[in-house]
Short mmCIF file of C-alpha atoms (C1' of nucleotides) in Angstrom, two decimals:
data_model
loop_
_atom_site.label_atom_id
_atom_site.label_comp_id
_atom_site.label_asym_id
_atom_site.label_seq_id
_atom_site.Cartn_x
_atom_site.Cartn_y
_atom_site.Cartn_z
CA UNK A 1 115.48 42.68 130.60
CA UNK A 2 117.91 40.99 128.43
CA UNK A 3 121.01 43.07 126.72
CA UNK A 4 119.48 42.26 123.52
CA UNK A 5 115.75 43.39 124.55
CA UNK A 6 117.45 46.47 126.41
CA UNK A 7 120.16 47.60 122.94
CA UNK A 8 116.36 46.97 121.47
CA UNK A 9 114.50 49.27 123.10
CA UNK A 10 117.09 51.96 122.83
CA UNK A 11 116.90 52.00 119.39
CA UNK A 12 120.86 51.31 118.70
CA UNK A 13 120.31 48.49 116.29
CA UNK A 14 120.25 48.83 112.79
CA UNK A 15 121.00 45.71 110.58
CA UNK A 16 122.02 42.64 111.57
CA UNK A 17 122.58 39.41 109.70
CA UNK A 18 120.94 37.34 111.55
CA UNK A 19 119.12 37.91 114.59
CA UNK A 20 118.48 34.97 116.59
CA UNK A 21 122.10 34.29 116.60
CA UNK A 22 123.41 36.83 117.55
CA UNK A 23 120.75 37.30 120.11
CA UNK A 24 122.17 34.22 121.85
CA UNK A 25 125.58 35.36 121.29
CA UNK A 26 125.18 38.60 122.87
CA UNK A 27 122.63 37.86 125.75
CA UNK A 28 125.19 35.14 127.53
CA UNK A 29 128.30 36.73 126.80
CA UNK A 30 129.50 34.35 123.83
CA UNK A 31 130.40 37.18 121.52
CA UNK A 32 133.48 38.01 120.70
CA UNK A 33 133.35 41.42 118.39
CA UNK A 34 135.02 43.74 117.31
CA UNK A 35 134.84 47.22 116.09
CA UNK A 36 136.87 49.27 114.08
CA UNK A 37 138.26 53.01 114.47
CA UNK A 38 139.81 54.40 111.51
CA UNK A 39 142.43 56.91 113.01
CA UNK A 40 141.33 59.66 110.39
CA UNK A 41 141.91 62.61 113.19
CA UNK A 42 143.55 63.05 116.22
CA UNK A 43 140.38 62.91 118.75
CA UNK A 44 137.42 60.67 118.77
CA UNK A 45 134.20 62.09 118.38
CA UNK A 46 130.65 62.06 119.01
CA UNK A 47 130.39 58.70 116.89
CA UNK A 48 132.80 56.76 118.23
CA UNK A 49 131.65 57.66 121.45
CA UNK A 50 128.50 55.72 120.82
CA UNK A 51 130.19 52.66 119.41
CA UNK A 52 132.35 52.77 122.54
CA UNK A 53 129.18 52.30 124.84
CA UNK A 54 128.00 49.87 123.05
CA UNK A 55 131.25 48.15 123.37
CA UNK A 56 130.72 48.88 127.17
CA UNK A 57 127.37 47.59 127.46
CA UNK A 58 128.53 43.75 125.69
CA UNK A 59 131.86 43.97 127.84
CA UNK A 60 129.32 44.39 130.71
CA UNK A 61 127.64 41.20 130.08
CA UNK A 62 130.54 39.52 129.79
CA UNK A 63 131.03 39.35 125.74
CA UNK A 64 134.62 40.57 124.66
CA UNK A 65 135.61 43.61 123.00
CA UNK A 66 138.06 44.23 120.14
CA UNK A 67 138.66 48.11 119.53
CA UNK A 68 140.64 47.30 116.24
CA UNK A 69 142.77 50.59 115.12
CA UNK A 70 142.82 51.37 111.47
CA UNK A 71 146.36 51.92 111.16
CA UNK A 72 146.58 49.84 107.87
CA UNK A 73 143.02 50.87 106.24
CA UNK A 74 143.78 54.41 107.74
CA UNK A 75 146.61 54.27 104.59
CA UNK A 76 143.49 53.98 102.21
CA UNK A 77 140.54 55.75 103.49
CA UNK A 78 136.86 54.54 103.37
CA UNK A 79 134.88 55.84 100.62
CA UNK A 80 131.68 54.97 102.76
CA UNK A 81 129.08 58.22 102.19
CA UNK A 82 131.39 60.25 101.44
CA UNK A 83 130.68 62.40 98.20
CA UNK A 84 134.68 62.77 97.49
CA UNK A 85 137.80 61.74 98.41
CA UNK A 86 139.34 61.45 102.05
CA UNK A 87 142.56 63.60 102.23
CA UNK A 88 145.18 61.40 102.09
CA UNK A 89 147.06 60.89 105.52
CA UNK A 90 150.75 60.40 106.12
CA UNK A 91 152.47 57.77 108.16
CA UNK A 92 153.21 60.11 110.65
CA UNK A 93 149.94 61.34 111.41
CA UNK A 94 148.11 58.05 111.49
CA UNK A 95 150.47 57.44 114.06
CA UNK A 96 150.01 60.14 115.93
CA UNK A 97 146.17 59.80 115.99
CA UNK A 98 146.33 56.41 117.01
CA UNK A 99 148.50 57.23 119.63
CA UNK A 100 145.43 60.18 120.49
CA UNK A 101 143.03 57.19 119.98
CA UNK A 102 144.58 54.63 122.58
CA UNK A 103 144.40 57.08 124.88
CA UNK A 104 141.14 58.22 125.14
CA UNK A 105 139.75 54.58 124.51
CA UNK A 106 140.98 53.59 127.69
CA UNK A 107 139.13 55.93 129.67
CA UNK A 108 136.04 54.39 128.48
CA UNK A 109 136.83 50.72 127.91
CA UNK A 110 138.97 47.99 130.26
CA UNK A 111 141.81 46.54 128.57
CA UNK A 112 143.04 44.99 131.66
CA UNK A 113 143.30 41.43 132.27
CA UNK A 114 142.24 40.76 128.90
CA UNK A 115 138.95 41.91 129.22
CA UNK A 116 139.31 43.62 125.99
CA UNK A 117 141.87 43.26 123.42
CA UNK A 118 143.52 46.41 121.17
CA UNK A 119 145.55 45.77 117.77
CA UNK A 120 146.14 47.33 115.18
CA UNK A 121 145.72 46.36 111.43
CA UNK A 122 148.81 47.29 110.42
CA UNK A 123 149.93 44.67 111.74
CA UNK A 124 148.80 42.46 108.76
CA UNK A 125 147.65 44.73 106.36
CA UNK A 126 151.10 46.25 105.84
CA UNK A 127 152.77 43.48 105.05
CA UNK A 128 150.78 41.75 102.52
CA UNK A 129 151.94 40.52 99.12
CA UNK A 130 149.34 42.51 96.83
CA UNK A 131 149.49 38.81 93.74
CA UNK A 132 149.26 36.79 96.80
CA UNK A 133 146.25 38.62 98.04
CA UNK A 134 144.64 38.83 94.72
CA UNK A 135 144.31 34.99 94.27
CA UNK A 136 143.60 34.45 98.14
CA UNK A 137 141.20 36.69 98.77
CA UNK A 138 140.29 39.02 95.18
CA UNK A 139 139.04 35.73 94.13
CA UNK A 140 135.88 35.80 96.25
CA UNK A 141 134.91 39.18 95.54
CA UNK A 142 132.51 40.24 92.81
CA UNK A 143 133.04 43.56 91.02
CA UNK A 144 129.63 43.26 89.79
CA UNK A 145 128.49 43.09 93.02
CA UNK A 146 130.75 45.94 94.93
CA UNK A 147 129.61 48.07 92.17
CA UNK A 148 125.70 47.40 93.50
CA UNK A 149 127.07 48.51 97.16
CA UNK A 150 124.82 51.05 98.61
CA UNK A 151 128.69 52.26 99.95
CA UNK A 152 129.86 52.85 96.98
CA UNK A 153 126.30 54.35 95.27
CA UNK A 154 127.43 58.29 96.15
CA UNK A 155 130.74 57.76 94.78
CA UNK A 156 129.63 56.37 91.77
CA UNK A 157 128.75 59.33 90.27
CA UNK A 158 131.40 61.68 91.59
CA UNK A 159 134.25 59.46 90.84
CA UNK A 160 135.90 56.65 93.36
CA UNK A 161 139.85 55.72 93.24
CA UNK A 162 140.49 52.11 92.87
CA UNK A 163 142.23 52.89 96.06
CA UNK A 164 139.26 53.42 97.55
CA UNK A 165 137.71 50.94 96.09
CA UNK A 166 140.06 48.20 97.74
CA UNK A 167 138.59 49.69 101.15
CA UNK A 168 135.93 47.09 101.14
CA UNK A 169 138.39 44.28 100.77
CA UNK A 170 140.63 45.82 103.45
CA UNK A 171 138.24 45.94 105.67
CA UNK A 172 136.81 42.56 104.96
CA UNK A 173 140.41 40.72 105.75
CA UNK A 174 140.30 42.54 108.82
CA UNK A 175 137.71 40.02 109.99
CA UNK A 176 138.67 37.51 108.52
CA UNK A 177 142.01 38.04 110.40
CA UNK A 178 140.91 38.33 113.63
CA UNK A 179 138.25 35.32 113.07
CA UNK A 180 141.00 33.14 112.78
CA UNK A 181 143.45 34.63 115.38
CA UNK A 182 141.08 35.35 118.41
CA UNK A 183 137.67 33.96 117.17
CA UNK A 184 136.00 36.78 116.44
CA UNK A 185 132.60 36.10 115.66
CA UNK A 186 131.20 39.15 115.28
CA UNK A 187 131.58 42.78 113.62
CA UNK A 188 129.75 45.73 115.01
CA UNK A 189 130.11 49.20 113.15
CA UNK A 190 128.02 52.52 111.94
CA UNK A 191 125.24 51.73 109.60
CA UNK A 192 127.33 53.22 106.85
CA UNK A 193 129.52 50.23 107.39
CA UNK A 194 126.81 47.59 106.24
CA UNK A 195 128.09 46.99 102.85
CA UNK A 196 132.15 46.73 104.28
CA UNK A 197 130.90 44.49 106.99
CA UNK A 198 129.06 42.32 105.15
CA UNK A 199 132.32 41.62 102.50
CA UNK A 200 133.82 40.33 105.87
CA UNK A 201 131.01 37.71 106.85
CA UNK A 202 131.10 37.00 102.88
CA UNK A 203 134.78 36.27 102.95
CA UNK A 204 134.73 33.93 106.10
CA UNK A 205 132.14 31.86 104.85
CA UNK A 206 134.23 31.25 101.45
CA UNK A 207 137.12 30.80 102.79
CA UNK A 208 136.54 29.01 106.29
CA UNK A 209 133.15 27.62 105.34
CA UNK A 210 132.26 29.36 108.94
CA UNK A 211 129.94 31.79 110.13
CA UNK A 212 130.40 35.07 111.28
CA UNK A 213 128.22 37.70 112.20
CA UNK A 214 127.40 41.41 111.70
CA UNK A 215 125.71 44.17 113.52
CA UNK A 216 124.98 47.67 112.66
CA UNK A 217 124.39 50.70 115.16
CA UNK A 218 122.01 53.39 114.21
CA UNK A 219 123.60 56.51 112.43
CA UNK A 220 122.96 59.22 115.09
CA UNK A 221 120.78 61.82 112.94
CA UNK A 222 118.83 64.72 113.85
CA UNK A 223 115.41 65.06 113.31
CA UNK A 224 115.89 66.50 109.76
CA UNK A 225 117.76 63.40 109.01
CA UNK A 226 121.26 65.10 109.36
CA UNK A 227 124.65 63.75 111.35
CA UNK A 228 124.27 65.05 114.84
CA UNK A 229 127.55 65.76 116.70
CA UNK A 230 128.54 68.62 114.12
CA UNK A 231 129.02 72.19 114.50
CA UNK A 232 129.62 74.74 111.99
CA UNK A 233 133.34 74.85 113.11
CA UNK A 234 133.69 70.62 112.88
CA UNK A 235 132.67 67.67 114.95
CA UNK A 236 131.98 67.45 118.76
CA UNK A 237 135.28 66.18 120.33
CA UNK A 238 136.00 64.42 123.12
CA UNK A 239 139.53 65.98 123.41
CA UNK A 240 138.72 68.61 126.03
CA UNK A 241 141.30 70.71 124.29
CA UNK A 242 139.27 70.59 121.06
CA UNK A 243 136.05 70.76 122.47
CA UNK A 244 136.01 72.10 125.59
CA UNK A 245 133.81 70.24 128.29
CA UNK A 246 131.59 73.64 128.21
CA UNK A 247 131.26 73.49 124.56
CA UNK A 248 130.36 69.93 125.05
CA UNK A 249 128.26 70.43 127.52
CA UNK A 250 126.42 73.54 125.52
CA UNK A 251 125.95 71.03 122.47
CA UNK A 252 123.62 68.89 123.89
CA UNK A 253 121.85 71.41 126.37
CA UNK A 254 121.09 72.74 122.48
CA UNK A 255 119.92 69.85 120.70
CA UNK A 256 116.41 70.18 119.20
CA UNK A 257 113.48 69.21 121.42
CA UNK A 258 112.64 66.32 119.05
CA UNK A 259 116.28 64.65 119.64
CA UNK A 260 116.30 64.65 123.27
CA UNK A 261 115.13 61.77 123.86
CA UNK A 262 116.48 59.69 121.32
CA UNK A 263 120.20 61.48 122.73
CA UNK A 264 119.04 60.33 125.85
CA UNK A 265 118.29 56.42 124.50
CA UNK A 266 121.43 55.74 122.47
CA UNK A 267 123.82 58.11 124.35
CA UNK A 268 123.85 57.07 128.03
CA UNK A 269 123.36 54.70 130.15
CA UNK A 270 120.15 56.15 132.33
CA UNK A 271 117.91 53.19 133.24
CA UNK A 272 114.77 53.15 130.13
CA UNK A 273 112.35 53.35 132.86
CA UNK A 274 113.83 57.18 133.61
CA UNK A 275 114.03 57.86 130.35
CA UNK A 276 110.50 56.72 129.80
CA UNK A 277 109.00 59.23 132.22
CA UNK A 278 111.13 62.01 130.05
CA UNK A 279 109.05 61.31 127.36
CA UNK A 280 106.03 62.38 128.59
CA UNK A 281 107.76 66.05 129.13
CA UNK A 282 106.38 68.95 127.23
CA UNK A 283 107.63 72.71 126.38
CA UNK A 284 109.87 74.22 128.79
CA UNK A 285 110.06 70.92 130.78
CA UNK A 286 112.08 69.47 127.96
CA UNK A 287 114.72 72.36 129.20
CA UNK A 288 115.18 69.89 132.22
CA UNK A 289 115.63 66.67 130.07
CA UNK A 290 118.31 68.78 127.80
CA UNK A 291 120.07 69.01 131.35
CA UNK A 292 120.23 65.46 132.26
CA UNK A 293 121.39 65.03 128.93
CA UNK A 294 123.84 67.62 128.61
CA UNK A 295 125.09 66.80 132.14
CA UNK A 296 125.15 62.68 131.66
CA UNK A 297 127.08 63.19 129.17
CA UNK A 298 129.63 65.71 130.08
CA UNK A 299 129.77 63.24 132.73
CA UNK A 300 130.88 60.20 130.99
CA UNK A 301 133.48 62.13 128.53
CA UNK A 302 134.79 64.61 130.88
CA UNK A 303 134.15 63.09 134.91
CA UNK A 304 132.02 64.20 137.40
CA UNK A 305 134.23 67.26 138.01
CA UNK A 306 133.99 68.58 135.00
CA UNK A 307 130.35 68.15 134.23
CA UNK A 308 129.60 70.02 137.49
CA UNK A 309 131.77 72.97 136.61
CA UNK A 310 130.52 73.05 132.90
CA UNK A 311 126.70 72.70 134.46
CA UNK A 312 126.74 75.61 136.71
CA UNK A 313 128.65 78.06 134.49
CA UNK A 314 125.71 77.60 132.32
CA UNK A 315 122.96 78.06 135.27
CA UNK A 316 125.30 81.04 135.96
CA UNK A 317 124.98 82.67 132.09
CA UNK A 318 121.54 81.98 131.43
CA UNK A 319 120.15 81.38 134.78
CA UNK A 320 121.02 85.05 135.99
CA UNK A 321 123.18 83.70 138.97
CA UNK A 322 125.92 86.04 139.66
CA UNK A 323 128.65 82.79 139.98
CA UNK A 324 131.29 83.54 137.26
CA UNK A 325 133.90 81.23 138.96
CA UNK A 326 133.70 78.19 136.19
CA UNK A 327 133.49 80.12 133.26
CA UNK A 328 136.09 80.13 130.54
CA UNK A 329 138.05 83.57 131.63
CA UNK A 330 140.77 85.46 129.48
CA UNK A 331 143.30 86.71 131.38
CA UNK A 332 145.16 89.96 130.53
CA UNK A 333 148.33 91.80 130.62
CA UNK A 334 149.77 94.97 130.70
CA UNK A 335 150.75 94.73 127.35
CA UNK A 336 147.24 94.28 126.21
CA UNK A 337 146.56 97.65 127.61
CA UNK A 338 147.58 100.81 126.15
CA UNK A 339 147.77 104.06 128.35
CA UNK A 340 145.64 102.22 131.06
CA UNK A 341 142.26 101.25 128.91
CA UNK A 342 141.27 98.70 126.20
CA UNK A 343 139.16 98.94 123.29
CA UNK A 344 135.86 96.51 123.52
CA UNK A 345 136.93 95.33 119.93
CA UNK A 346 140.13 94.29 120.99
CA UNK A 347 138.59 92.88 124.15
CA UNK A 348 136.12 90.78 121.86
CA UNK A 349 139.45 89.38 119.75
CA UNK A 350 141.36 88.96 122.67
CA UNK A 351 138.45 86.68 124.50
CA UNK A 352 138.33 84.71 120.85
CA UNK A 353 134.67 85.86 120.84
CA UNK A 354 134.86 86.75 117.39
CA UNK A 355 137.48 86.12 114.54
CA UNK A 356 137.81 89.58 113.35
CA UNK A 357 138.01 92.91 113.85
CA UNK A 358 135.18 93.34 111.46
CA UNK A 359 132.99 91.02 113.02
CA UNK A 360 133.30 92.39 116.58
CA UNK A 361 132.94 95.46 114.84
CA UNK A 362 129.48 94.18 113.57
CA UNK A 363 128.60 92.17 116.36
CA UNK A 364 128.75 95.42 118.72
CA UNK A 365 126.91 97.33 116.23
CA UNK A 366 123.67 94.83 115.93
CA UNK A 367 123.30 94.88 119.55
CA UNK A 368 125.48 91.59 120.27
CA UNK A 369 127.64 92.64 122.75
CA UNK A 370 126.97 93.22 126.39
CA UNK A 371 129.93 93.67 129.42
CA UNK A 372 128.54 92.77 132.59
CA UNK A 373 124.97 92.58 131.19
CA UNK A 374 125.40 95.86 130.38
CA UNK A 375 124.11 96.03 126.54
CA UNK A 376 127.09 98.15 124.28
CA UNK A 377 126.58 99.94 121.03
CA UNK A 378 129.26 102.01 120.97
CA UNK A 379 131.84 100.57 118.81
CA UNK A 380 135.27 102.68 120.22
CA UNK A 381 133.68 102.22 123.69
CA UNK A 382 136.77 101.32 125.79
CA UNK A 383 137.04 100.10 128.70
CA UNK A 384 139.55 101.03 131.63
CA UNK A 385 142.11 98.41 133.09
CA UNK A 386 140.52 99.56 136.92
CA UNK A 387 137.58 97.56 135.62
CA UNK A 388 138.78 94.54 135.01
CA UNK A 389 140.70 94.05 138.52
CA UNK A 390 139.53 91.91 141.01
CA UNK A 391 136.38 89.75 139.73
CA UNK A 392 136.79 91.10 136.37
CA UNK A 393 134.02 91.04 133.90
CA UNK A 394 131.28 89.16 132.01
CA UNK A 395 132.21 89.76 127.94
CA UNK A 396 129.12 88.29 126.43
CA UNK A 397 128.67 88.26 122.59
CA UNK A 398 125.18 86.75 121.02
CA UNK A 399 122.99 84.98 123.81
CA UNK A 400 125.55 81.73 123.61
CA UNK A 401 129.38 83.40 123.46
CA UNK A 402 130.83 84.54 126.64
CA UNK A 403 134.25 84.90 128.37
CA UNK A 404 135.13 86.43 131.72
CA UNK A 405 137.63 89.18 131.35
CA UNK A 406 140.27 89.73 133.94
CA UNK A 407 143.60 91.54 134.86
CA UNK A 408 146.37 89.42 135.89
"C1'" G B 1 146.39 59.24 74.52
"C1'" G B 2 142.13 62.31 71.88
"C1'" A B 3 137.58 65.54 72.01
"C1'" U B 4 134.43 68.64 74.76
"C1'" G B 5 132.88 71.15 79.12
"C1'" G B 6 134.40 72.95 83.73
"C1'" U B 7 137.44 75.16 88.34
"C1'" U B 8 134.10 82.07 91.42
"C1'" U B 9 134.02 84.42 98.11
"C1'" C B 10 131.86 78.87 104.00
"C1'" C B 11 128.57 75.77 100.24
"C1'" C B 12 125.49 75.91 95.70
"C1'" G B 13 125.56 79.21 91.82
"C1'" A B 14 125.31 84.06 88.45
"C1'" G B 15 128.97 87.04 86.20
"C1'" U B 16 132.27 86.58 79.44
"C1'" G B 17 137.02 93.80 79.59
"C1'" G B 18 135.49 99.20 83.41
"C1'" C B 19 128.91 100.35 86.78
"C1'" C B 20 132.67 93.78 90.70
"C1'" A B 21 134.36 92.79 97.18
"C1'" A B 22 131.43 90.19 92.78
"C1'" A B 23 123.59 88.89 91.71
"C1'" G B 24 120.51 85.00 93.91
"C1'" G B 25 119.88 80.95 97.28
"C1'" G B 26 121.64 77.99 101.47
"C1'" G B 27 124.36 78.00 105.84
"C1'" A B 28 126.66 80.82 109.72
"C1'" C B 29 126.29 85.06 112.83
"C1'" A B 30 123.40 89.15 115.35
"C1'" G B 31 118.51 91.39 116.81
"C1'" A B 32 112.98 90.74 117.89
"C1'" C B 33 109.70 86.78 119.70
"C1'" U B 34 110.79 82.43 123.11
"C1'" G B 35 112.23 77.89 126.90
"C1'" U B 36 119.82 78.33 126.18
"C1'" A B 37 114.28 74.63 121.51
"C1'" A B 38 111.65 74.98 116.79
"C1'" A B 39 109.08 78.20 113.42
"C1'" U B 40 108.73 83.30 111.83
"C1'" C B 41 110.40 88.36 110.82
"C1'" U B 42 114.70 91.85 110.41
"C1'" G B 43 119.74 92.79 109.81
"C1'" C B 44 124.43 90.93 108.43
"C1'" U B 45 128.18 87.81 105.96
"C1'" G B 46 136.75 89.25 102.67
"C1'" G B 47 140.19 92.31 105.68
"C1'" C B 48 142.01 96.95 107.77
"C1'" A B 49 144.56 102.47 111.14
"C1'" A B 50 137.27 102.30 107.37
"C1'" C B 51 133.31 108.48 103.38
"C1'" G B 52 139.39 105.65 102.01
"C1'" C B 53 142.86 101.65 101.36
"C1'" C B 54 144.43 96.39 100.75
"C1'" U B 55 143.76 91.13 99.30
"C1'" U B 56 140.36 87.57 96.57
"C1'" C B 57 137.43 84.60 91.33
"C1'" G B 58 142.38 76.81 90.18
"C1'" G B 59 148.17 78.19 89.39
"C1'" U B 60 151.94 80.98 86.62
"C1'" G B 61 153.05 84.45 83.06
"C1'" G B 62 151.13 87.90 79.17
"C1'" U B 63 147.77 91.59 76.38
"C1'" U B 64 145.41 96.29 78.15
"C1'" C B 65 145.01 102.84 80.81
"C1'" G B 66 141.99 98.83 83.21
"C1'" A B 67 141.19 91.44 83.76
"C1'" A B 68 136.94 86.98 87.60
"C1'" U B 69 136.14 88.20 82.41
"C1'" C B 70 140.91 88.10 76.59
"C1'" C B 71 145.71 85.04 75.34
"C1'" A B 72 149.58 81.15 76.56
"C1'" C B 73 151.25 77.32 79.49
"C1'" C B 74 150.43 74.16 83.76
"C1'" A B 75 147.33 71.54 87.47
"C1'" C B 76 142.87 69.29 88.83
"C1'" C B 77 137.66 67.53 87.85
"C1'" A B 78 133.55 65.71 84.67
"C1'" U B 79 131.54 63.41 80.19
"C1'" C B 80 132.40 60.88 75.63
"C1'" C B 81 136.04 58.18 72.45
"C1'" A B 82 140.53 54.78 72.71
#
RNA sequence: GGAUGGUUUCCCGAGUGGCCAAAGGGGACAGACUGUAAAUCUGCUGGCAACGCCUUCGGUGGUUCGAAUCCACCACCAUCCA
């Protein structure tokens, strides 16, 4: 199976400009792409993670990989379906996320020997004369026609900055830069980034009379057509000290049975054939795909270690095993004892099982709350620091929420 | 620059002087049912030393016994005009 017949089959292609090229490209390592990473927080997430396999699988077949950091169209912000207006960033934090960035991309991609090249746009777009770039590269764009950009569609009714506006164009030089200093042929990118990518093939052609292509990866969506990689609390991150590698793995041992398999098809990197046979799984067998998933995963972001850990502290919670030893634990102090005992509510905050007072007062009273499996109701129950010693305890709140309790 | 309309609790959105911690919906959370899924039903959703108290309705002042509601100024957003 071909690269091109296997990215295919997975369902990770979009758009693309023109397929028979870039078929060839891509199938006998020709390409040289690139794909951008605006440094808008200080951890990658769930989205980048896919375009960084993808940038695995072409490095694999011997095409090269650009991870370009946004440093320069970090400054602006991409207006890209969004319904309002990015916060703007300082100097100091784009920094400071790219820094965040560099790091984690090298656990996934390898930058040595020049198998795969990192820069940042900064390094041009800072320094550009804005009348110079008007009349070198304004010239070729049509208002009319940005206007028209599905990009641009969401904003048009809820307002867009000219700043934002010049996003397009930004991004657009970007190729054009890196077509000309490391023959870049090709831009890969979220599907949301059609209408950005497209200014760049636009701009090469007028101004090199060469051609350049574009790719799009599928938007990873749920089956009710929303972003997957969210929680309520913000994105999936592949910081393990925003997300934790439990959390992590709990996401995707959650996902809806619908999404499993597509998860399974544009996250990792299990052969089709296995994935194949998943899809013939029904009911309570999909429990065993959600797994594989959650594990595989876990596995790529986090290691091996870490995806075994986070894998059997769930079998442990939900599978009734009595093995506490990887779960998340809270460890106490005297001080968090007063004459000898501990309120559950305080126990609750203290574990960060619930925000408030209030809602661990709630959470107790609705039947939430069990210690040691032992269901509580009683909200001044307290519990005495002689229980906690040793093993310590199982603080559980909801079916998903738990924290081991012990004394230090 | 001018005119008009707007800014309400996580989100949408009611409220136009006391009955307002603020309707309704969504989401989130918890319970039942399940498969750590979905759907459904129920509860719940500012905080606290909790039959009471404190903080909240863009910001700052003011009127009033009493303001999310009235007045003044400021900020931001939208539409139309220039």
């Amino acid at each position: 199976m071909t690269l091109w017949e296997e990215l295919t089959a997975r369902g990770l292609i979009a758009q693309v400009t023109d397929e028979e090229e870039i078929k060839e490209l891509v199938n006998n390592g020709k390409a040289t792409f690139y794909i951008g990473f605006d440094p808008t927080a200080d951890s990658l997430h769930v989205g980048h993670f896919m375009a960084l396999c993808l940038m695995k699988r072409l490095q694999m077949a011997g095409n090269k990989p650009i991870a370009l950091l946004g440093g320069g169209t970090g400054m602006i912000g991409d207006p890209s379906g969004r319904t309002d207006m990015r916060k703007m960033l300082t100097k100091e934090d784009i920094q400071h996320n790219i820094d965040c960035f560099k790091q984690q991309m090298s656990r996934f991609i390898d930058f040595s020997d020049g198998k795969a090249i990192m820069v940042n746009n900064a390094d041009w777009l800072l320094n550009l004369n804005y009348v110079e770039l008007l009349r070198e590269v304004g010239a070729h764009f049509s208002v009319n026609r940005m206007l028209t950009a599905e990009c641009y569609k969401q904003r048009m009714e809820r307002g867009l900055s000219f700043l934002e506006f010049n996003y397009m164009i930004m991004q657009s030089y970007d190729f054009y830069m890196l077509y000309q200093k490391y023959g870049c042929n090709m831009q890969f990118g979220g599907d949301d980034q059609w209408s950005n990518m497209l200014g760049g093939t636009e701009l090469i052609r007028r101004k090199l009379n060469k051609d350049a292509y574009a790719m799009t990866i599928t938007l990873l969506l749920n089956s009710e057509g929303k972003k997957m990689g969210k929680t309520a609390s913000g994105a999936v991150w592949l910081d393990p000290n925003k997300t934790s590698p439990f959390d992590f793995y709990q996401y995707w041992r959650n996902v809806d049975d619908s999404d499993v398999i597509k998860c399974m098809k544009l996250l990792t990197f299990l052969p089709l054939e296995q994935i194949q046979e998943m899809e013939a799984w029904e009911g309570s067998q999909l429990n065993k795909a959600k797994e594989i998933l959650a594990y595989e995963l876990t596995n790529l972001v986090h290691g091996e270690e870490e995806a075994k850990k986070a894998q059997e502290a769930a079998r442990a919670l939900f599978g009734g095993g009595a093995d506490s030893a990887n779960m998340p634990t809270t460890e106490l102090t005297d001080a968090d004892f007063t004459d000898g005992a501990v309120d559950l509510i305080s126990l609750l905050v203290k574990a960060e099982l619930v925000g408030t007072r209030s809602e661990g007062r709630r959470a107790i009273e609705q039947g939430g709350v069990t210690l040691d499996g032992e269901k509580i109701m009683d909200v001044k129950y307290v519990v005495a620091k002689e229980a906690l010693t040793g093993d310590g305890k199982v603080l559980k709140r909801g079916k998903k929420k738990f924290n081991k309790i012990i004394v230090k």
